mmCIF file of C-alpha atoms in Angstrom:
data_model
loop_
_atom_site.group_PDB
_atom_site.id
_atom_site.type_symbol
_atom_site.label_atom_id
_atom_site.label_comp_id
_atom_site.label_asym_id
_atom_site.label_seq_id
_atom_site.Cartn_x
_atom_site.Cartn_y
_atom_site.Cartn_z
ATOM 1 C CA UNK A 1 22.664 -6.483 2.724
ATOM 2 C CA UNK A 2 23.358 -2.784 3.197
ATOM 3 C CA UNK A 3 23.094 -0.269 6.015
ATOM 4 C CA UNK A 4 21.427 2.923 4.855
ATOM 5 C CA UNK A 5 21.008 6.174 6.732
ATOM 6 C CA UNK A 6 18.935 9.199 5.821
ATOM 7 C CA UNK A 7 19.011 12.792 6.974
ATOM 8 C CA UNK A 8 16.896 14.402 8.199
ATOM 9 C CA UNK A 9 14.691 11.753 9.773
ATOM 10 C CA UNK A 10 11.798 14.203 9.805
ATOM 11 C CA UNK A 11 11.076 17.837 9.072
ATOM 12 C CA UNK A 12 8.249 20.334 9.043
ATOM 13 C CA UNK A 13 8.508 22.876 6.245
ATOM 14 C CA UNK A 14 6.624 25.871 4.939
ATOM 15 C CA UNK A 15 5.035 25.759 1.512
ATOM 16 C CA UNK A 16 7.171 27.229 -1.256
ATOM 17 C CA UNK A 17 10.451 26.177 0.335
ATOM 18 C CA UNK A 18 12.741 23.289 -0.648
ATOM 19 C CA UNK A 19 14.229 20.436 1.353
ATOM 20 C CA UNK A 20 17.214 18.267 0.471
ATOM 21 C CA UNK A 21 17.258 14.724 1.815
ATOM 22 C CA UNK A 22 20.538 12.862 2.083
ATOM 23 C CA UNK A 23 21.047 9.120 1.727
ATOM 24 C CA UNK A 24 24.284 7.406 2.787
ATOM 25 C CA UNK A 25 25.118 3.738 2.241
ATOM 26 C CA UNK A 26 27.817 1.747 4.025
ATOM 27 C CA UNK A 27 29.040 0.110 0.804
ATOM 28 C CA UNK A 28 29.462 1.032 -2.841
ATOM 29 C CA UNK A 29 26.343 0.388 -4.874
ATOM 30 C CA UNK A 30 25.555 1.078 -8.485
ATOM 31 C CA UNK A 31 21.802 1.497 -8.301
ATOM 32 C CA UNK A 32 19.997 3.743 -5.844
ATOM 33 C CA UNK A 33 16.323 4.534 -5.827
ATOM 34 C CA UNK A 34 14.075 7.175 -4.309
ATOM 35 C CA UNK A 35 10.524 6.352 -3.277
ATOM 36 C CA UNK A 36 7.611 8.293 -1.870
ATOM 37 C CA UNK A 37 5.051 6.892 0.547
ATOM 38 C CA UNK A 38 2.076 9.190 0.920
ATOM 39 C CA UNK A 39 -0.032 8.896 4.079
ATOM 40 C CA UNK A 40 -1.794 5.541 4.216
ATOM 41 C CA UNK A 41 -0.429 4.525 0.826
ATOM 42 C CA UNK A 42 2.076 2.089 -0.584
ATOM 43 C CA UNK A 43 5.459 3.051 -2.007
ATOM 44 C CA UNK A 44 5.801 4.765 -5.357
ATOM 45 C CA UNK A 45 9.106 4.944 -7.200
ATOM 46 C CA UNK A 46 10.177 8.518 -7.942
ATOM 47 C CA UNK A 47 13.426 7.886 -9.789
ATOM 48 C CA UNK A 48 16.417 5.635 -10.232
ATOM 49 C CA UNK A 49 19.804 7.244 -9.611
ATOM 50 C CA UNK A 50 22.895 5.563 -11.010
ATOM 51 C CA UNK A 51 26.300 7.063 -10.382
ATOM 52 C CA UNK A 52 27.714 8.874 -13.378
ATOM 53 C CA UNK A 53 24.448 9.327 -15.230
ATOM 54 C CA UNK A 54 21.305 11.405 -15.077
ATOM 55 C CA UNK A 55 18.549 10.096 -12.862
ATOM 56 C CA UNK A 56 15.666 8.332 -14.588
ATOM 57 C CA UNK A 57 12.279 9.600 -13.462
ATOM 58 C CA UNK A 58 9.035 7.684 -13.356
ATOM 59 C CA UNK A 59 5.845 8.914 -14.930
ATOM 60 C CA UNK A 60 4.420 11.780 -12.913
ATOM 61 C CA UNK A 61 7.752 12.906 -11.468
ATOM 62 C CA UNK A 62 9.998 15.571 -13.032
ATOM 63 C CA UNK A 63 13.538 16.717 -12.450
ATOM 64 C CA UNK A 64 12.543 20.319 -11.741
ATOM 65 C CA UNK A 65 10.407 19.206 -8.808
ATOM 66 C CA UNK A 66 12.657 16.399 -7.533
ATOM 67 C CA UNK A 67 16.266 17.072 -8.548
ATOM 68 C CA UNK A 68 18.602 14.229 -7.599
ATOM 69 C CA UNK A 69 22.350 14.133 -7.185
ATOM 70 C CA UNK A 70 24.525 11.016 -7.186
ATOM 71 C CA UNK A 71 28.104 12.218 -6.740
ATOM 72 C CA UNK A 72 29.594 8.816 -5.802
ATOM 73 C CA UNK A 73 28.753 5.175 -5.173
ATOM 74 C CA UNK A 74 27.754 5.632 -1.519
ATOM 75 C CA UNK A 75 25.729 8.849 -1.493
ATOM 76 C CA UNK A 76 22.696 10.507 -3.068
ATOM 77 C CA UNK A 77 20.427 13.459 -2.408
ATOM 78 C CA UNK A 78 16.820 14.132 -3.318
ATOM 79 C CA UNK A 79 15.480 17.675 -3.212
ATOM 80 C CA UNK A 80 11.777 18.352 -2.890
ATOM 81 C CA UNK A 81 11.384 21.783 -4.505
ATOM 82 C CA UNK A 82 8.754 24.477 -4.077
ATOM 83 C CA UNK A 83 6.883 22.325 -1.604
ATOM 84 C CA UNK A 84 3.129 22.201 -1.148
ATOM 85 C CA UNK A 85 1.064 20.304 1.445
ATOM 86 C CA UNK A 86 0.566 17.537 -1.149
ATOM 87 C CA UNK A 87 4.288 16.765 -0.820
ATOM 88 C CA UNK A 88 3.775 15.643 2.779
ATOM 89 C CA UNK A 89 5.024 12.070 2.662
ATOM 90 C CA UNK A 90 7.714 9.692 3.765
ATOM 91 C CA UNK A 91 10.629 9.727 1.350
ATOM 92 C CA UNK A 92 12.785 6.596 1.278
ATOM 93 C CA UNK A 93 15.995 5.790 -0.479
ATOM 94 C CA UNK A 94 16.831 2.268 -1.473
ATOM 95 C CA UNK A 95 19.787 0.378 -2.907
ATOM 96 C CA UNK A 96 20.012 -2.794 -4.952
ATOM 97 C CA UNK A 97 22.353 -5.460 -3.646
ATOM 98 C CA UNK A 98 22.486 -8.654 -5.687
ATOM 99 C CA UNK A 99 18.936 -8.235 -6.965
ATOM 100 C CA UNK A 100 17.351 -7.318 -3.628
ATOM 101 C CA UNK A 101 16.430 -3.806 -2.565
ATOM 102 C CA UNK A 102 17.195 -2.552 0.925
ATOM 103 C CA UNK A 103 15.619 0.601 2.306
ATOM 104 C CA UNK A 104 16.666 3.474 4.466
ATOM 105 C CA UNK A 105 14.619 4.476 7.517
ATOM 106 C CA UNK A 106 12.820 7.214 5.605
ATOM 107 C CA UNK A 107 12.414 10.960 5.959
ATOM 108 C CA UNK A 108 9.037 12.084 7.253
ATOM 109 C CA UNK A 109 8.104 15.400 5.676
ATOM 110 C CA UNK A 110 5.188 17.571 6.700
ATOM 111 C CA UNK A 111 4.499 20.670 4.615
ATOM 112 C CA UNK A 112 2.318 23.337 6.166
ATOM 113 C CA UNK B 1 -3.034 -4.401 -15.017
ATOM 114 C CA UNK B 2 -2.030 -4.538 -11.384
ATOM 115 C CA UNK B 3 1.284 -6.349 -11.058
ATOM 116 C CA UNK B 4 0.784 -7.348 -7.447
ATOM 117 C CA UNK B 5 -2.435 -7.490 -5.459
ATOM 118 C CA UNK B 6 -2.885 -7.656 -1.725
ATOM 119 C CA UNK B 7 -6.509 -8.478 -1.207
ATOM 120 C CA UNK B 8 -6.753 -7.579 2.466
ATOM 121 C CA UNK B 9 -6.059 -4.015 3.541
ATOM 122 C CA UNK B 10 -6.457 -4.855 7.236
ATOM 123 C CA UNK B 11 -6.161 -8.114 9.146
ATOM 124 C CA UNK B 12 -6.960 -8.134 12.879
ATOM 125 C CA UNK B 13 -6.048 -11.275 14.828
ATOM 126 C CA UNK B 14 -5.587 -12.336 18.416
ATOM 127 C CA UNK B 15 -2.205 -13.128 19.867
ATOM 128 C CA UNK B 16 -1.018 -16.709 19.261
ATOM 129 C CA UNK B 17 -3.504 -17.190 16.422
ATOM 130 C CA UNK B 18 -2.293 -18.188 12.939
ATOM 131 C CA UNK B 19 -2.328 -15.603 10.186
ATOM 132 C CA UNK B 20 -2.146 -15.552 6.387
ATOM 133 C CA UNK B 21 -1.589 -12.366 4.415
ATOM 134 C CA UNK B 22 -2.491 -12.862 0.797
ATOM 135 C CA UNK B 23 -0.518 -11.725 -2.214
ATOM 136 C CA UNK B 24 -1.197 -12.500 -5.857
ATOM 137 C CA UNK B 25 0.937 -11.365 -8.746
ATOM 138 C CA UNK B 26 0.345 -10.945 -12.442
ATOM 139 C CA UNK B 27 1.565 -13.925 -14.456
ATOM 140 C CA UNK B 28 3.236 -11.524 -16.891
ATOM 141 C CA UNK B 29 5.824 -10.333 -14.372
ATOM 142 C CA UNK B 30 9.028 -11.973 -13.254
ATOM 143 C CA UNK B 31 8.998 -14.426 -10.381
ATOM 144 C CA UNK B 32 11.218 -12.415 -8.074
ATOM 145 C CA UNK B 33 8.954 -11.875 -5.100
ATOM 146 C CA UNK B 34 9.438 -10.092 -1.792
ATOM 147 C CA UNK B 35 7.701 -9.353 1.465
ATOM 148 C CA UNK B 36 8.660 -6.207 3.334
ATOM 149 C CA UNK B 37 7.495 -5.157 6.806
ATOM 150 C CA UNK B 38 7.040 -1.642 8.116
ATOM 151 C CA UNK B 39 6.690 -1.358 11.888
ATOM 152 C CA UNK B 40 4.909 1.735 13.243
ATOM 153 C CA UNK B 41 6.902 4.893 12.563
ATOM 154 C CA UNK B 42 9.786 2.971 11.037
ATOM 155 C CA UNK B 43 11.227 2.358 7.602
ATOM 156 C CA UNK B 44 10.817 -0.683 5.396
ATOM 157 C CA UNK B 45 12.599 -3.917 6.243
ATOM 158 C CA UNK B 46 13.021 -6.945 4.024
ATOM 159 C CA UNK B 47 11.207 -9.887 5.603
ATOM 160 C CA UNK B 48 11.847 -12.605 3.034
ATOM 161 C CA UNK B 49 12.263 -13.126 -0.680
ATOM 162 C CA UNK B 50 11.913 -15.704 -3.412
ATOM 163 C CA UNK B 51 14.381 -15.516 -6.276
ATOM 164 C CA UNK B 52 14.769 -19.197 -7.214
ATOM 165 C CA UNK B 53 15.102 -22.637 -5.670
ATOM 166 C CA UNK B 54 12.839 -23.919 -2.908
ATOM 167 C CA UNK B 55 9.341 -22.526 -3.197
ATOM 168 C CA UNK B 56 9.024 -22.207 0.578
ATOM 169 C CA UNK B 57 11.035 -19.372 2.081
ATOM 170 C CA UNK B 58 11.320 -18.500 5.742
ATOM 171 C CA UNK B 59 12.245 -15.465 7.786
ATOM 172 C CA UNK B 60 14.120 -15.446 11.071
ATOM 173 C CA UNK B 61 11.055 -14.382 13.083
ATOM 174 C CA UNK B 62 8.787 -17.289 12.150
ATOM 175 C CA UNK B 63 7.110 -16.010 8.987
ATOM 176 C CA UNK B 64 7.137 -18.079 5.834
ATOM 177 C CA UNK B 65 5.853 -17.616 2.300
ATOM 178 C CA UNK B 66 5.287 -20.114 -0.471
ATOM 179 C CA UNK B 67 5.692 -19.344 -4.134
ATOM 180 C CA UNK B 68 2.815 -21.021 -5.969
ATOM 181 C CA UNK B 69 3.235 -20.682 -9.711
ATOM 182 C CA UNK B 70 -0.082 -22.283 -10.665
ATOM 183 C CA UNK B 71 -2.021 -19.923 -8.421
ATOM 184 C CA UNK B 72 0.328 -16.964 -9.023
ATOM 185 C CA UNK B 73 0.453 -16.420 -5.280
ATOM 186 C CA UNK B 74 3.044 -15.664 -2.635
ATOM 187 C CA UNK B 75 1.026 -15.678 0.591
ATOM 188 C CA UNK B 76 2.729 -14.872 3.880
ATOM 189 C CA UNK B 77 1.958 -17.069 6.889
ATOM 190 C CA UNK B 78 2.820 -17.392 10.544
ATOM 191 C CA UNK B 79 1.431 -20.189 12.743
ATOM 192 C CA UNK B 80 1.336 -18.109 15.926
ATOM 193 C CA UNK B 81 1.597 -14.323 15.972
ATOM 194 C CA UNK B 82 2.880 -12.006 18.691
ATOM 195 C CA UNK B 83 1.762 -8.511 19.533
ATOM 196 C CA UNK B 84 5.141 -7.332 18.251
ATOM 197 C CA UNK B 85 4.158 -8.545 14.753
ATOM 198 C CA UNK B 86 1.737 -5.614 14.495
ATOM 199 C CA UNK B 87 2.915 -3.785 11.403
ATOM 200 C CA UNK B 88 2.129 -3.132 7.775
ATOM 201 C CA UNK B 89 3.254 -5.822 5.347
ATOM 202 C CA UNK B 90 3.985 -5.120 1.682
ATOM 203 C CA UNK B 91 4.273 -7.699 -1.069
ATOM 204 C CA UNK B 92 6.494 -6.636 -3.976
ATOM 205 C CA UNK B 93 7.565 -7.989 -7.349
ATOM 206 C CA UNK B 94 10.270 -7.108 -9.846
ATOM 207 C CA UNK B 95 8.880 -6.054 -13.220
ATOM 208 C CA UNK B 96 10.716 -5.300 -16.436
ATOM 209 C CA UNK B 97 9.732 -1.969 -17.889
ATOM 210 C CA UNK B 98 11.351 0.194 -20.530
ATOM 211 C CA UNK B 99 14.528 -1.820 -20.635
ATOM 212 C CA UNK B 100 15.057 -1.739 -16.887
ATOM 213 C CA UNK B 101 13.726 -3.561 -13.886
ATOM 214 C CA UNK B 102 11.860 -1.975 -11.052
ATOM 215 C CA UNK B 103 10.286 -3.060 -7.788
ATOM 216 C CA UNK B 104 6.514 -2.656 -7.641
ATOM 217 C CA UNK B 105 4.652 -2.808 -4.352
ATOM 218 C CA UNK B 106 1.200 -3.961 -3.404
ATOM 219 C CA UNK B 107 -1.003 -1.622 -1.421
ATOM 220 C CA UNK B 108 -0.049 -3.208 1.868
ATOM 221 C CA UNK B 109 -1.855 -5.169 4.586
ATOM 222 C CA UNK B 110 -2.086 -3.777 8.086
ATOM 223 C CA UNK B 111 -1.736 -6.623 10.571
ATOM 224 C CA UNK B 112 -3.007 -5.818 14.059
ATOM 225 C CA UNK B 113 -2.366 -8.395 16.765
ATOM 226 C CA UNK B 114 -4.618 -7.975 19.784
ATOM 227 C CA UNK B 115 -4.055 -9.439 23.257
#
């Protein structure tokens, strides 16, 4: 398995601002993922972030809105840019270890 | 087509009663199946998984799930629930898409265990 931490755990932000979420893993992993869980909904994959390459975004998500960095095998960041109330969600990072995905505790974002 | 379907959005039960949370998957997807649990105000935790081998898989807290290929199901069961089992449970499946694999989640089932 893997131990994953995220910062911040929660935040309240004003519309039009940006927030960067950090994800740290206790071991080196090739594949990291970012998900969004809107209130009362299931998880939706935003993008896959592999070290050394550009992130791959799912339909409906674009790099300008959700830029991702993956500087090494244990760390990634997701930025939620120019936020609106519709971006209020839980954002989770995940890593693949031997074909199983493990999740961080999530970042709860409220945009006012 | 929906890759994974959780038919029940909410399941209320009394403590010590048995429970079954249903999950059906599309026959066109892989047979790598997972159940995740999300306790109130917490992140997602892996509960159990089926990748190959025995069709009955168990978790450490008494849950089990059986992979049934003919019925394309992976229902989650527990013979006697505790109040602490109150949580949202997500069934998930690996699908191959665009040359890569990704994890797709069902809509979740909220299990509420009442005293």
